Structure formats: C-alpha cells, structure tokens
C-alpha cells in the first residue's frame, strides 16, 4: 500500500505571510467592523482549491494564524527550473514541452480570470517530464496584492509595464505572465541565470533599459549575456515565440490560446492516440484527501512552520508603538521584518502518516462495492471496525476516515446509479471531507445543476434586497468562510436566485441561516449549494416560505405539542399548565430546521440525519431538545422556561441525534403526518388521516392515528399496541378489534385525574410499557374527554383512531373479532 | 447608590419594605436597527457586532431599582422583518411599555417606527408607555435622521425619546430607567407574579391562536 501513498506527487508544503493590518479598529459604513484582510484572503483563496491541473500545484488549505498571519498549504513536488540552469542542458524538445505545459497551466488560470504575476523559473517545478507551477495564486488571493504590505512581484520576470505603472497600481493583466514566460524560455534556451550578479536596483534598471532596445528584446538579452551564438542557434519558430512574448507592448503579446495553437506544440497535443486528456480519470484518492488524513494522523502545519523558524513569536512589548494619539493614530512603531515576504517553502513530513497507514492492505484502496458472490465477499478483508465509537472519535480516526473516504469516493463516482448504496452508507456516518458531495447525492441533485443556476437572475434589484443585505452580515459570522466578503457575495446571489426562482415563495428571515450550511460545504460550487437548497426546501420545509405560512406553521406546532404529549405526558402537562406554547419558542426551530439555533458544526451532524429522514424528523429533534432540558423545564415556571429558550444552553447534538432517531423509529407515521406535507414525497389514500381542520387540530392535545398504522401495528407488532374500545359493551361484544379492552365511555368519571377510575383495566394502563395506546370510539362517544383524561393521568403514547371504529370495518376483517362468538 | 443596587427588599429593619413591580415591555422596529442589541446591552451589558437576527421573538428579564421600588422588566424582543408583523400583537397585547427603535443612519427605519407608534396607539393598551429610541448614535457622522426631527415627533405624540447606542452603551440604561419612572407603580405589587405575567401573554396568545392571525 505504501507505494500508492508514497507517490512524490502527494507531497505538499506551506508558505506563510502576513495580511495587511487595518490601521485602527475602523468601522465600515454599516457600522460593522471592517473584515480583517486575512479573512478576505481566506475567502478568496477557496476558489484556488478548486483548480485542478497536472501543471499546477494543487492548493490544499488556507490557515489563519495569529496577527493576520496566513498560511497557504499547497502541493509541492519536483525541483525548480532555476536549479537546473547553467548545470544541465535542456534539449529543444524539453524546452518546447516545458513551454507547452506552462502555457497549459497559465491558460487554465487566465480562463478563470486569475493572473499569476509571480511566475519565475524558481516556482516552476520539474519532475520527470512534467512541470508544475507553484504559488500561482498569491497575486489573486491577495486581491492583486492589495491585501498585503509587500509587493507581489518577481523582480526579473516582471514585465516593464509593472514597474512603469507602479507595482501596487497596475491592473491585473494576463499579458504580464506571457512576458514572464518569455524570460523563462530565454533562460532555458540560453541556459543562463539572467543578471544573476546584479543587485535589486540594477536588475530593475536592466529590465527598464529593455524598453529602449532597438533590436528585439530577446536578442538584446542574449547579447548582454554573451550568448549571441546560442541565440542564433534557436530555431526560428521558437525564437519567434520568445520574441512575441517579450514584446514591450503588452497589447501586442500573444495570449496563451494563440501560443498553444503554434505548430511546434503539435507533438504534445496527441498522447496515446487521444487528443488531450480532458476526460477526468478516476483517482483512488486525491492529494486533498491525503492532506486530510495527514492532519488526522497528527500533522500540524503551524507546528512545522514553527519548527523550521518561519513562525517566530516575539515578546509583545517589542511591537509597542512609541506614541498613540487619543484618536487612535499610532506613531513610531518599528516595522516588523516578519511582515515582509518570506519566500521559503516548508515541505511537510509525511512519515507519521506512512507509519500510521503501514498496515492498510493494497486491496483496501479498491473496495468492492457490489458483491454478488459469497466467495468473494468472504475473501474480502474485514472492514475496519469502528461501530459503536462516538461519532466525534470516528471523525478523527485517520484509518477509519481513510476507509470511509475511499469507499464514498467510489460510490460518488458512480452516482446516480449508486444512490441507494450512498444512502445506506450515510446511515452509518458521513465522512466530513466529502459531506458536501454526499449531501448533494442524498438530495438527488441532478447533473445539470450548474446550467440551471446559470440561467437565474441574481442581480436585478428587488424589494427583498434590503432585508437580505442586513441579514447576511449577521448570519453565522463566527465562521471564516461565511464572514469573508466572498462568502457574503455568494450568499446574496444564492438567496436572490432562490427568491427569483420560487416566485410563489418569499424571503423569510431565516432562509439565510438555512442556506449557510450548504454554502459552507460547497463554497467553491455556488450552483451546487443552490441546488441543495432548492431540493431541501420542498422535501423538508414544504410551504414554509409562503407569504402566508401561518396555517403551515400552526399545523407544525400543533403536531409538535401532540408529539410531546405522545412521548412525554408529564412534560406536556407541565408546559400546558404554565401556558408555555411552542409558538413562543419553536418557530425558528422549525422554520430554519435548527440552522438559526445551533452553530454550524452542530447543524452538520444534525442534518446528516435529517437528510435521511422525512419532513417530520425535525419535530423529533425538537422533542429531543426538550428532553435534554426536561428537568429544568419541569422545575420552572413560565418566565424561567422562556428564558431558557431565549438563551439556549449547550445542547449535546449527538444525544439529540440519538434521541430523535429513537423516537422517530417508534412513532407511527400518521402521528406526525400533516395536511401540508408535500404530496410528492408520500402517497395518501382513504385510510390516512385527512379532513381535520386546523382549529380542531389545535384543540386536540393528543394525536390521531390512521387506520393504516393501527392495522399495521396489530399485524406486525401486536405486543406494541393496546387498543381501548370506549363504545358501549353491546357494540364491543358484537364486533371489536382483536385483543382490545373495553372501557365504555359512559362508565368513567373524569372529575379526578386518577387512572383507577377506569376500573378493572387500570393496571393495564398504568404499565403500558411503551405500547401505543389507541383509543377507538364512534360517533356516539366523546373522543376528547377520555384521551385527555389518559394524558392527564400521564399515560404515554395515547392516540385516537381517526374516523372511529367504523373505518376498520371495510378495511380489514382479519383484525376484528366478535366477543359473542367467543363467548 | 449602593442601597439602590442591593434593593429595598433587603433592608434589615423590614419596616420600609419596598414594592416590587413587574412590567411587560416590548421592543418593536424595522430589522437590523438594534433591538436585540439594546436588550442585550441592558440585560447583560454585552454587545455583539454580529448579533444574529431574531426570528419570532426572544424573551429576557432585567430588574432595576428605582427609589423604593424594584422594577422587573419582562422584555419581549420581536423580529423586525415586516413579514413577522402579524406575530407582534401577541407580544404587545397587555404590554405596559414599548420601545420603538429606529436607526439614525436610515430614514426608512424612522418611517417604520412611526407606523409602529400609530399601531400601538390604536391597538395596544391605552395606558401603554411608549419610548422612541434612535439607535446607533455612535454612527452619528452618518446620520440621516435629525435629532430635532425625532424629538418634535416624540413631543407631538407624547413619547419618551432618546438617542441610544447599544455599542457604546449610551442612554441604554437611561431609556429603560425613564420608562420605569413613567410607569404607574401603585397597582401592580405582585411579589411572585412571574408566571402570572407570562400567563397574561399566553392568554393573549391563545386569543391570537383562535383568531388564527399568527404568522400571517
């Protein structure tokens, strides 16, 4: 297995620099503090992580350290071209190949409106036959150098216009990269380190002197380095390319596209009989995953940088200014040399990871996902067993995450054909690194999501904008991604697109929080975040965002009260007595599916389960929150209870997940089923509950159960149901549900909350042992008093058969018996 | 000062046992004007730059001492978005005091504040004490609503008025104190009316439920 991991392509390193600090603690025009530059960098850099090319070192991570420090973690493999110069000679083919590969890499960047501007033969790394450019994102992620206090420039390789316009003023122009390429090619064909012996100022003067050149720039460079012979030996076609790159007029330089069309590159176009390799190959794992495992196995980038002396802490007293004016102006602060650019790259040691993964077998990299033959499945190595471990441990176990990621990666590759398998595996747990993709698969996001999103208007001003704009800067702002300016822009676009597309819905405050987890997980794929949101709302929050959503929310809250009564009558009775209604505290819970209530890391774990359930699941989550606070609620009055929810105490989310999954499993579906559910996700017939008005629903403190669920329980789980027939004895004897007990309605006094009042059967009701207690009556019986009485007596799981006894008659003779016959 | 802080109820001789009054107070106003921030500053002395938006409403309490009286505020902090408007009556019904908040850097929020005042004058208890708070005074250099304009409006409508800053804490305690002073303190002398007060709200809420006008 080690050879697979020990691929040199899988090495990575880090560089570090400081973002420019804001002068004082200044506020923006909205009264909020200015976003720290390191956060802006953090947001911008995310895009770089999504760039994937064999000719570009893959960006892996951005880490923010203290005092605006930014650390960039990036793939790093090979040796800088510079190190070969004047030592080895490159053949003409080598040089052409290098030129071709640099152009391919630059082309990818330029197509994404990223200008390298940092290109030099020092950060073009050569390994075998392939070059990879390194540190190509510095100029972009620092917003064209504006967010740092050092110039982003490679002295020798900078095009003259950069100096002429001023290093900080020039606009990003891809033509500067073409110039730099020209210089690199000149170095290679002449095999010289240019102006190597000169000082910084002299070098710049040399570059500027090229402007005065009467002959071609390339020729002049060759003459200056006593390499005119080499110059004349360069084949015309290549010479022409170099000369066109080194045109002092940036508008006259060719683009990458132009150059790639040149015939000298034809030999590289076709490989293995295929033109280019645009088809994405399936990799067993990617370097980003290796980096993730490395971190889990104890790898720590900041620690390594400290070890190598790139991060040095100095006593704070040394950075004190000499004078601070009362307005906050600072004078006489010595410039910390650490704020300058440090070009050193620290390669990260991978030994600890190799050791940790030593025992992983080769076949573990290629797990079988569809095993039909028993023999094969027996010969498969035993899977790494982590069941029973807490989620938090599983998520940090490198081996476990290795197996999960390898497996899910394959499954996702096969999506949508592997949809069921993905769901099945997701029930165990979801590896955090692939959560975004897994969620999208669970939500059935279709492959054309990008096109769909592209078509939507995200720009036109609407009356909703003001609300969106004031909500975004307060939405999960403790999170670096969501607080970055990129994050704000993206969130705004997604929300506007959603409002535009769902014209039957409106923007309710809370939609921002609801979108946040999707954006966080798909920060580089806005369209996917939008697609997830668009699939999530109809499935879990159908009609919640109607302009008039009162009926929908009221129904939800009424069902919530009933669910509490069903599982925890003691608590329900207490809350009822102190007039503590869900309306007062639970609207943000359900409207945003807790995304406005919990921090992101909790929402992610919660939604891992939400996505596997149906739209009733959030009611169970609500119940689990109450259950965790149960003791405090029971001992508190109205004010204390409401205070508890205005300032929600720490809630253990894993407990929530466990509790809600448990109650979800044992609650008959119809208990929480609602009129306003989305018909797309369920089929209804006459044996389901329907026709209950909202008014009635709110009056009923206990839930109704459908005939379908009752029959199902009697047939499959007879020991989990207790049927109480409250019709009169004659009717009961004539025909009744099998094993039901008769407690004629008229025989009981409801004046006291004493279960003994029901007579002989009271013992059975006192210990229902988690049985669902179904009260069955008919038109002549009062279907309110008795179940309310049971609830007041703290009997658990009380519900009423919707439609009464008669609804069972045509459905299922097999669940009915006649006592007369038995007698 | 110190005696005020400890409260009259704890005076050793017990002869001048002070009154304890509870008042229900509601905060209204356009979203992002700083309602929650004002409450947070008043109740906990804190300020969060990125105070999350309020959905539905939040509830907090704070007690202050006023001469011989301990005044306990039960504060309902409501959602500002216009769409949540229909929830508001549930909170201001039965309230003895209201703070209508606007943002001095945004003229529209002042207009909205006026609408709230009108609604309170029409719908809320006729004895309700209304205070107008021009919040974000710390951003006075970006002011769009003149102090005099708001003062005149407040005078015309018999409102208490102050410009406040939840960020710098300016006038925050003062506005609550001014309200407490203006509230009648003879009738409510409940020692343990916590839940009674709550019940009052909840009854109103039950009314709202049957009328079905929540979340419209």
mmCIF file with all atom_site columns, N, CA and C in Angstrom, chain A residues 700-756:
data_model
loop_
_atom_site.group_PDB
_atom_site.id
_atom_site.type_symbol
_atom_site.label_atom_id
_atom_site.label_alt_id
_atom_site.label_comp_id
_atom_site.label_asym_id
_atom_site.label_entity_id
_atom_site.label_seq_id
_atom_site.pdbx_PDB_ins_code
_atom_site.Cartn_x
_atom_site.Cartn_y
_atom_site.Cartn_z
_atom_site.occupancy
_atom_site.B_iso_or_equiv
_atom_site.pdbx_formal_charge
_atom_site.auth_seq_id
_atom_site.auth_comp_id
_atom_site.auth_asym_id
_atom_site.auth_atom_id
_atom_site.pdbx_PDB_model_num
ATOM 1   N N  . UNK A 1 700 ? -56.966 19.569 20.002 1.00 0.00 ? 700 UNK A N  1
ATOM 2   C CA . UNK A 1 700 ? -56.666 18.211 20.456 1.00 0.00 ? 700 UNK A CA 1
ATOM 3   C C  . UNK A 1 700 ? -55.268 18.149 21.038 1.00 0.00 ? 700 UNK A C  1
ATOM 4   N N  . UNK A 1 701 ? -55.179 17.711 22.258 1.00 0.00 ? 701 UNK A N  1
ATOM 5   C CA . UNK A 1 701 ? -53.865 17.680 22.902 1.00 0.00 ? 701 UNK A CA 1
ATOM 6   C C  . UNK A 1 701 ? -53.113 16.383 22.608 1.00 0.00 ? 701 UNK A C  1
ATOM 7   N N  . UNK A 1 702 ? -53.816 15.394 22.135 1.00 0.00 ? 702 UNK A N  1
ATOM 8   C CA . UNK A 1 702 ? -53.222 14.081 21.846 1.00 0.00 ? 702 UNK A CA 1
ATOM 9   C C  . UNK A 1 702 ? -53.309 13.896 20.332 1.00 0.00 ? 702 UNK A C  1
ATOM 10  N N  . UNK A 1 703 ? -52.477 13.103 19.752 1.00 0.00 ? 703 UNK A N  1
ATOM 11  C CA . UNK A 1 703 ? -52.529 12.938 18.289 1.00 0.00 ? 703 UNK A CA 1
ATOM 12  C C  . UNK A 1 703 ? -53.574 11.929 17.812 1.00 0.00 ? 703 UNK A C  1
ATOM 13  N N  . UNK A 1 704 ? -53.889 12.017 16.557 1.00 0.00 ? 704 UNK A N  1
ATOM 14  C CA . UNK A 1 704 ? -54.700 10.985 15.911 1.00 0.00 ? 704 UNK A CA 1
ATOM 15  C C  . UNK A 1 704 ? -53.787 9.968  15.254 1.00 0.00 ? 704 UNK A C  1
ATOM 16  N N  . UNK A 1 705 ? -54.308 8.756  15.088 1.00 0.00 ? 705 UNK A N  1
ATOM 17  C CA . UNK A 1 705 ? -53.535 7.734  14.384 1.00 0.00 ? 705 UNK A CA 1
ATOM 18  C C  . UNK A 1 705 ? -54.400 7.215  13.233 1.00 0.00 ? 705 UNK A C  1
ATOM 19  N N  . UNK A 1 706 ? -53.762 6.847  12.147 1.00 0.00 ? 706 UNK A N  1
ATOM 20  C CA . UNK A 1 706 ? -54.540 6.400  10.989 1.00 0.00 ? 706 UNK A CA 1
ATOM 21  C C  . UNK A 1 706 ? -54.878 4.922  11.103 1.00 0.00 ? 706 UNK A C  1
ATOM 22  N N  . UNK A 1 707 ? -55.934 4.522  10.430 1.00 0.00 ? 707 UNK A N  1
ATOM 23  C CA . UNK A 1 707 ? -56.324 3.116  10.413 1.00 0.00 ? 707 UNK A CA 1
ATOM 24  C C  . UNK A 1 707 ? -55.176 2.278  9.868  1.00 0.00 ? 707 UNK A C  1
ATOM 25  N N  . UNK A 1 708 ? -54.485 2.842  8.882  1.00 0.00 ? 708 UNK A N  1
ATOM 26  C CA . UNK A 1 708 ? -53.369 2.099  8.280  1.00 0.00 ? 708 UNK A CA 1
ATOM 27  C C  . UNK A 1 708 ? -52.325 1.717  9.336  1.00 0.00 ? 708 UNK A C  1
ATOM 28  N N  . UNK A 1 709 ? -51.965 2.682  10.164 1.00 0.00 ? 709 UNK A N  1
ATOM 29  C CA . UNK A 1 709 ? -50.940 2.414  11.184 1.00 0.00 ? 709 UNK A CA 1
ATOM 30  C C  . UNK A 1 709 ? -51.444 1.427  12.234 1.00 0.00 ? 709 UNK A C  1
ATOM 31  N N  . UNK A 1 710 ? -52.730 1.544  12.602 1.00 0.00 ? 710 UNK A N  1
ATOM 32  C CA . UNK A 1 710 ? -53.272 0.646  13.614 1.00 0.00 ? 710 UNK A CA 1
ATOM 33  C C  . UNK A 1 710 ? -53.249 -0.787 13.098 1.00 0.00 ? 710 UNK A C  1
ATOM 34  N N  . UNK A 1 711 ? -53.712 -0.955 11.862 1.00 0.00 ? 711 UNK A N  1
ATOM 35  C CA . UNK A 1 711 ? -53.736 -2.304 11.290 1.00 0.00 ? 711 UNK A CA 1
ATOM 36  C C  . UNK A 1 711 ? -52.325 -2.868 11.188 1.00 0.00 ? 711 UNK A C  1
ATOM 37  N N  . UNK A 1 712 ? -51.430 -2.011 10.742 1.00 0.00 ? 712 UNK A N  1
ATOM 38  C CA . UNK A 1 712 ? -50.034 -2.412 10.612 1.00 0.00 ? 712 UNK A CA 1
ATOM 39  C C  . UNK A 1 712 ? -49.470 -2.885 11.954 1.00 0.00 ? 712 UNK A C  1
ATOM 40  N N  . UNK A 1 713 ? -49.773 -2.122 13.001 1.00 0.00 ? 713 UNK A N  1
ATOM 41  C CA . UNK A 1 713 ? -49.274 -2.485 14.328 1.00 0.00 ? 713 UNK A CA 1
ATOM 42  C C  . UNK A 1 713 ? -49.882 -3.800 14.795 1.00 0.00 ? 713 UNK A C  1
ATOM 43  N N  . UNK A 1 714 ? -51.191 -3.959 14.617 1.00 0.00 ? 714 UNK A N  1
ATOM 44  C CA . UNK A 1 714 ? -51.841 -5.180 15.087 1.00 0.00 ? 714 UNK A CA 1
ATOM 45  C C  . UNK A 1 714 ? -51.249 -6.386 14.372 1.00 0.00 ? 714 UNK A C  1
ATOM 46  N N  . UNK A 1 715 ? -50.948 -6.197 13.098 1.00 0.00 ? 715 UNK A N  1
ATOM 47  C CA . UNK A 1 715 ? -50.467 -7.337 12.328 1.00 0.00 ? 715 UNK A CA 1
ATOM 48  C C  . UNK A 1 715 ? -49.003 -7.648 12.593 1.00 0.00 ? 715 UNK A C  1
ATOM 49  N N  . UNK A 1 716 ? -48.189 -6.616 12.668 1.00 0.00 ? 716 UNK A N  1
ATOM 50  C CA . UNK A 1 716 ? -46.754 -6.907 12.739 1.00 0.00 ? 716 UNK A CA 1
ATOM 51  C C  . UNK A 1 716 ? -46.191 -6.800 14.144 1.00 0.00 ? 716 UNK A C  1
ATOM 52  N N  . UNK A 1 717 ? -46.829 -6.014 14.982 1.00 0.00 ? 717 UNK A N  1
ATOM 53  C CA . UNK A 1 717 ? -46.265 -5.786 16.312 1.00 0.00 ? 717 UNK A CA 1
ATOM 54  C C  . UNK A 1 717 ? -47.347 -5.804 17.388 1.00 0.00 ? 717 UNK A C  1
ATOM 55  N N  . UNK A 1 718 ? -48.073 -6.916 17.468 1.00 0.00 ? 718 UNK A N  1
ATOM 56  C CA . UNK A 1 718 ? -49.252 -6.910 18.354 1.00 0.00 ? 718 UNK A CA 1
ATOM 57  C C  . UNK A 1 718 ? -48.922 -6.580 19.813 1.00 0.00 ? 718 UNK A C  1
ATOM 58  N N  . UNK A 1 719 ? -47.685 -6.855 20.234 1.00 0.00 ? 719 UNK A N  1
ATOM 59  C CA . UNK A 1 719 ? -47.370 -6.548 21.634 1.00 0.00 ? 719 UNK A CA 1
ATOM 60  C C  . UNK A 1 719 ? -46.964 -5.098 21.826 1.00 0.00 ? 719 UNK A C  1
ATOM 61  N N  . UNK A 1 720 ? -47.010 -4.328 20.756 1.00 0.00 ? 720 UNK A N  1
ATOM 62  C CA . UNK A 1 720 ? -46.652 -2.903 20.870 1.00 0.00 ? 720 UNK A CA 1
ATOM 63  C C  . UNK A 1 720 ? -47.894 -2.014 20.822 1.00 0.00 ? 720 UNK A C  1
ATOM 64  N N  . UNK A 1 721 ? -49.057 -2.618 20.898 1.00 0.00 ? 721 UNK A N  1
ATOM 65  C CA . UNK A 1 721 ? -50.268 -1.808 20.804 1.00 0.00 ? 721 UNK A CA 1
ATOM 66  C C  . UNK A 1 721 ? -51.293 -2.261 21.836 1.00 0.00 ? 721 UNK A C  1
ATOM 67  N N  . UNK A 1 722 ? -51.953 -1.274 22.394 1.00 0.00 ? 722 UNK A N  1
ATOM 68  C CA . UNK A 1 722 ? -53.048 -1.568 23.318 1.00 0.00 ? 722 UNK A CA 1
ATOM 69  C C  . UNK A 1 722 ? -54.261 -0.795 22.818 1.00 0.00 ? 722 UNK A C  1
ATOM 70  N N  . UNK A 1 723 ? -55.289 -1.533 22.415 1.00 0.00 ? 723 UNK A N  1
ATOM 71  C CA . UNK A 1 723 ? -56.461 -0.861 21.868 1.00 0.00 ? 723 UNK A CA 1
ATOM 72  C C  . UNK A 1 723 ? -57.523 -0.744 22.954 1.00 0.00 ? 723 UNK A C  1
ATOM 73  N N  . UNK A 1 724 ? -58.003 0.458  23.164 1.00 0.00 ? 724 UNK A N  1
ATOM 74  C CA . UNK A 1 724 ? -59.072 0.666  24.143 1.00 0.00 ? 724 UNK A CA 1
ATOM 75  C C  . UNK A 1 724 ? -60.337 1.050  23.407 1.00 0.00 ? 724 UNK A C  1
ATOM 76  N N  . UNK A 1 725 ? -61.329 0.235  23.584 1.00 0.00 ? 725 UNK A N  1
ATOM 77  C CA . UNK A 1 725 ? -62.599 0.461  22.899 1.00 0.00 ? 725 UNK A CA 1
ATOM 78  C C  . UNK A 1 725 ? -63.534 1.169  23.878 1.00 0.00 ? 725 UNK A C  1
ATOM 79  N N  . UNK A 1 726 ? -63.945 2.383  23.544 1.00 0.00 ? 726 UNK A N  1
ATOM 80  C CA . UNK A 1 726 ? -64.766 3.112  24.517 1.00 0.00 ? 726 UNK A CA 1
ATOM 81  C C  . UNK A 1 726 ? -66.246 3.137  24.118 1.00 0.00 ? 726 UNK A C  1
ATOM 82  N N  . UNK A 1 727 ? -66.595 2.316  23.130 1.00 0.00 ? 727 UNK A N  1
ATOM 83  C CA . UNK A 1 727 ? -68.014 2.238  22.784 1.00 0.00 ? 727 UNK A CA 1
ATOM 84  C C  . UNK A 1 727 ? -68.735 1.430  23.866 1.00 0.00 ? 727 UNK A C  1
ATOM 85  N N  . UNK A 1 728 ? -70.046 1.383  23.750 1.00 0.00 ? 728 UNK A N  1
ATOM 86  C CA . UNK A 1 728 ? -70.723 0.641  24.809 1.00 0.00 ? 728 UNK A CA 1
ATOM 87  C C  . UNK A 1 728 ? -70.523 -0.862 24.638 1.00 0.00 ? 728 UNK A C  1
ATOM 88  N N  . UNK A 1 729 ? -70.831 -1.596 25.668 1.00 0.00 ? 729 UNK A N  1
ATOM 89  C CA . UNK A 1 729 ? -70.477 -3.008 25.737 1.00 0.00 ? 729 UNK A CA 1
ATOM 90  C C  . UNK A 1 729 ? -71.161 -3.845 24.661 1.00 0.00 ? 729 UNK A C  1
ATOM 91  N N  . UNK A 1 730 ? -72.372 -3.471 24.319 1.00 0.00 ? 730 UNK A N  1
ATOM 92  C CA . UNK A 1 730 ? -73.110 -4.253 23.306 1.00 0.00 ? 730 UNK A CA 1
ATOM 93  C C  . UNK A 1 730 ? -72.364 -4.199 21.980 1.00 0.00 ? 730 UNK A C  1
ATOM 94  N N  . UNK A 1 731 ? -71.960 -2.966 21.635 1.00 0.00 ? 731 UNK A N  1
ATOM 95  C CA . UNK A 1 731 ? -71.220 -2.810 20.375 1.00 0.00 ? 731 UNK A CA 1
ATOM 96  C C  . UNK A 1 731 ? -69.902 -3.550 20.431 1.00 0.00 ? 731 UNK A C  1
ATOM 97  N N  . UNK A 1 732 ? -69.253 -3.435 21.569 1.00 0.00 ? 732 UNK A N  1
ATOM 98  C CA . UNK A 1 732 ? -67.962 -4.093 21.739 1.00 0.00 ? 732 UNK A CA 1
ATOM 99  C C  . UNK A 1 732 ? -68.100 -5.592 21.557 1.00 0.00 ? 732 UNK A C  1
ATOM 100 N N  . UNK A 1 733 ? -69.131 -6.151 22.175 1.00 0.00 ? 733 UNK A N  1
ATOM 101 C CA . UNK A 1 733 ? -69.314 -7.592 22.096 1.00 0.00 ? 733 UNK A CA 1
ATOM 102 C C  . UNK A 1 733 ? -69.640 -8.045 20.687 1.00 0.00 ? 733 UNK A C  1
ATOM 103 N N  . UNK A 1 734 ? -70.348 -7.172 19.982 1.00 0.00 ? 734 UNK A N  1
ATOM 104 C CA . UNK A 1 734 ? -70.747 -7.580 18.631 1.00 0.00 ? 734 UNK A CA 1
ATOM 105 C C  . UNK A 1 734 ? -69.514 -7.680 17.738 1.00 0.00 ? 734 UNK A C  1
ATOM 106 N N  . UNK A 1 735 ? -68.696 -6.706 17.827 1.00 0.00 ? 735 UNK A N  1
ATOM 107 C CA . UNK A 1 735 ? -67.526 -6.685 16.948 1.00 0.00 ? 735 UNK A CA 1
ATOM 108 C C  . UNK A 1 735 ? -66.479 -5.729 17.510 1.00 0.00 ? 735 UNK A C  1
ATOM 109 N N  . UNK A 1 736 ? -65.258 -6.196 17.650 1.00 0.00 ? 736 UNK A N  1
ATOM 110 C CA . UNK A 1 736 ? -64.229 -5.314 18.192 1.00 0.00 ? 736 UNK A CA 1
ATOM 111 C C  . UNK A 1 736 ? -62.855 -5.734 17.672 1.00 0.00 ? 736 UNK A C  1
ATOM 112 N N  . UNK A 1 737 ? -61.885 -4.898 17.937 1.00 0.00 ? 737 UNK A N  1
ATOM 113 C CA . UNK A 1 737 ? -60.521 -5.200 17.496 1.00 0.00 ? 737 UNK A CA 1
ATOM 114 C C  . UNK A 1 737 ? -59.961 -6.320 18.359 1.00 0.00 ? 737 UNK A C  1
ATOM 115 N N  . UNK A 1 738 ? -59.249 -7.186 17.713 1.00 0.00 ? 738 UNK A N  1
ATOM 116 C CA . UNK A 1 738 ? -58.667 -8.329 18.406 1.00 0.00 ? 738 UNK A CA 1
ATOM 117 C C  . UNK A 1 738 ? -57.798 -7.836 19.579 1.00 0.00 ? 738 UNK A C  1
ATOM 118 N N  . UNK A 1 739 ? -57.938 -8.491 20.699 1.00 0.00 ? 739 UNK A N  1
ATOM 119 C CA . UNK A 1 739 ? -57.174 -8.152 21.910 1.00 0.00 ? 739 UNK A CA 1
ATOM 120 C C  . UNK A 1 739 ? -57.432 -6.763 22.475 1.00 0.00 ? 739 UNK A C  1
ATOM 121 N N  . UNK A 1 740 ? -58.489 -6.132 22.054 1.00 0.00 ? 740 UNK A N  1
ATOM 122 C CA . UNK A 1 740 ? -58.762 -4.802 22.600 1.00 0.00 ? 740 UNK A CA 1
ATOM 123 C C  . UNK A 1 740 ? -59.452 -4.934 23.949 1.00 0.00 ? 740 UNK A C  1
ATOM 124 N N  . UNK A 1 741 ? -59.337 -3.885 24.755 1.00 0.00 ? 741 UNK A N  1
ATOM 125 C CA . UNK A 1 741 ? -60.053 -3.921 26.025 1.00 0.00 ? 741 UNK A CA 1
ATOM 126 C C  . UNK A 1 741 ? -61.198 -2.920 25.983 1.00 0.00 ? 741 UNK A C  1
ATOM 127 N N  . UNK A 1 742 ? -62.237 -3.246 26.674 1.00 0.00 ? 742 UNK A N  1
ATOM 128 C CA . UNK A 1 742 ? -63.420 -2.397 26.627 1.00 0.00 ? 742 UNK A CA 1
ATOM 129 C C  . UNK A 1 742 ? -63.499 -1.527 27.877 1.00 0.00 ? 742 UNK A C  1
ATOM 130 N N  . UNK A 1 743 ? -63.519 -0.234 27.657 1.00 0.00 ? 743 UNK A N  1
ATOM 131 C CA . UNK A 1 743 ? -63.766 0.679  28.765 1.00 0.00 ? 743 UNK A CA 1
ATOM 132 C C  . UNK A 1 743 ? -64.863 1.625  28.308 1.00 0.00 ? 743 UNK A C  1
ATOM 133 N N  . UNK A 1 744 ? -66.094 1.220  28.485 1.00 0.00 ? 744 UNK A N  1
ATOM 134 C CA . UNK A 1 744 ? -67.183 2.057  27.960 1.00 0.00 ? 744 UNK A CA 1
ATOM 135 C C  . UNK A 1 744 ? -67.056 3.469  28.498 1.00 0.00 ? 744 UNK A C  1
ATOM 136 N N  . UNK A 1 745 ? -67.190 4.372  27.589 1.00 0.00 ? 745 UNK A N  1
ATOM 137 C CA . UNK A 1 745 ? -67.036 5.778  27.859 1.00 0.00 ? 745 UNK A CA 1
ATOM 138 C C  . UNK A 1 745 ? -67.917 6.253  29.002 1.00 0.00 ? 745 UNK A C  1
ATOM 139 N N  . UNK A 1 746 ? -69.126 5.734  29.017 1.00 0.00 ? 746 UNK A N  1
ATOM 140 C CA . UNK A 1 746 ? -70.097 6.221  29.987 1.00 0.00 ? 746 UNK A CA 1
ATOM 141 C C  . UNK A 1 746 ? -69.811 5.738  31.405 1.00 0.00 ? 746 UNK A C  1
ATOM 142 N N  . UNK A 1 747 ? -68.879 4.783  31.530 1.00 0.00 ? 747 UNK A N  1
ATOM 143 C CA . UNK A 1 747 ? -68.669 4.184  32.853 1.00 0.00 ? 747 UNK A CA 1
ATOM 144 C C  . UNK A 1 747 ? -67.662 4.944  33.712 1.00 0.00 ? 747 UNK A C  1
ATOM 145 N N  . UNK A 1 748 ? -67.047 5.971  33.133 1.00 0.00 ? 748 UNK A N  1
ATOM 146 C CA . UNK A 1 748 ? -65.944 6.587  33.883 1.00 0.00 ? 748 UNK A CA 1
ATOM 147 C C  . UNK A 1 748 ? -66.298 7.986  34.363 1.00 0.00 ? 748 UNK A C  1
ATOM 148 N N  . UNK A 1 749 ? -65.743 8.335  35.501 1.00 0.00 ? 749 UNK A N  1
ATOM 149 C CA . UNK A 1 749 ? -65.881 9.708  35.976 1.00 0.00 ? 749 UNK A CA 1
ATOM 150 C C  . UNK A 1 749 ? -64.554 10.422 35.716 1.00 0.00 ? 749 UNK A C  1
ATOM 151 N N  . UNK A 1 750 ? -64.646 11.556 35.045 1.00 0.00 ? 750 UNK A N  1
ATOM 152 C CA . UNK A 1 750 ? -63.424 12.253 34.664 1.00 0.00 ? 750 UNK A CA 1
ATOM 153 C C  . UNK A 1 750 ? -63.062 13.397 35.607 1.00 0.00 ? 750 UNK A C  1
ATOM 154 N N  . UNK A 1 751 ? -63.748 13.453 36.726 1.00 0.00 ? 751 UNK A N  1
ATOM 155 C CA . UNK A 1 751 ? -63.528 14.607 37.591 1.00 0.00 ? 751 UNK A CA 1
ATOM 156 C C  . UNK A 1 751 ? -62.129 14.642 38.185 1.00 0.00 ? 751 UNK A C  1
ATOM 157 N N  . UNK A 1 752 ? -61.572 13.499 38.482 1.00 0.00 ? 752 UNK A N  1
ATOM 158 C CA . UNK A 1 752 ? -60.226 13.485 39.049 1.00 0.00 ? 752 UNK A CA 1
ATOM 159 C C  . UNK A 1 752 ? -59.276 12.843 38.044 1.00 0.00 ? 752 UNK A C  1
ATOM 160 N N  . UNK A 1 753 ? -57.991 13.215 38.158 1.00 0.00 ? 753 UNK A N  1
ATOM 161 C CA . UNK A 1 753 ? -57.002 12.590 37.287 1.00 0.00 ? 753 UNK A CA 1
ATOM 162 C C  . UNK A 1 753 ? -56.492 11.314 37.930 1.00 0.00 ? 753 UNK A C  1
ATOM 163 N N  . UNK A 1 754 ? -57.392 10.352 38.086 1.00 0.00 ? 754 UNK A N  1
ATOM 164 C CA . UNK A 1 754 ? -56.955 9.106  38.718 1.00 0.00 ? 754 UNK A CA 1
ATOM 165 C C  . UNK A 1 754 ? -57.217 7.967  37.761 1.00 0.00 ? 754 UNK A C  1
ATOM 166 N N  . UNK A 1 755 ? -56.173 7.254  37.446 1.00 0.00 ? 755 UNK A N  1
ATOM 167 C CA . UNK A 1 755 ? -56.311 6.190  36.464 1.00 0.00 ? 755 UNK A CA 1
ATOM 168 C C  . UNK A 1 755 ? -57.193 5.061  37.018 1.00 0.00 ? 755 UNK A C  1
ATOM 169 N N  . UNK A 1 756 ? -57.284 4.963  38.363 1.00 0.00 ? 756 UNK A N  1
ATOM 170 C CA . UNK A 1 756 ? -58.122 3.909  38.980 1.00 0.00 ? 756 UNK A CA 1
ATOM 171 C C  . UNK A 1 756 ? -59.577 4.048  38.559 1.00 0.00 ? 756 UNK A C  1
#
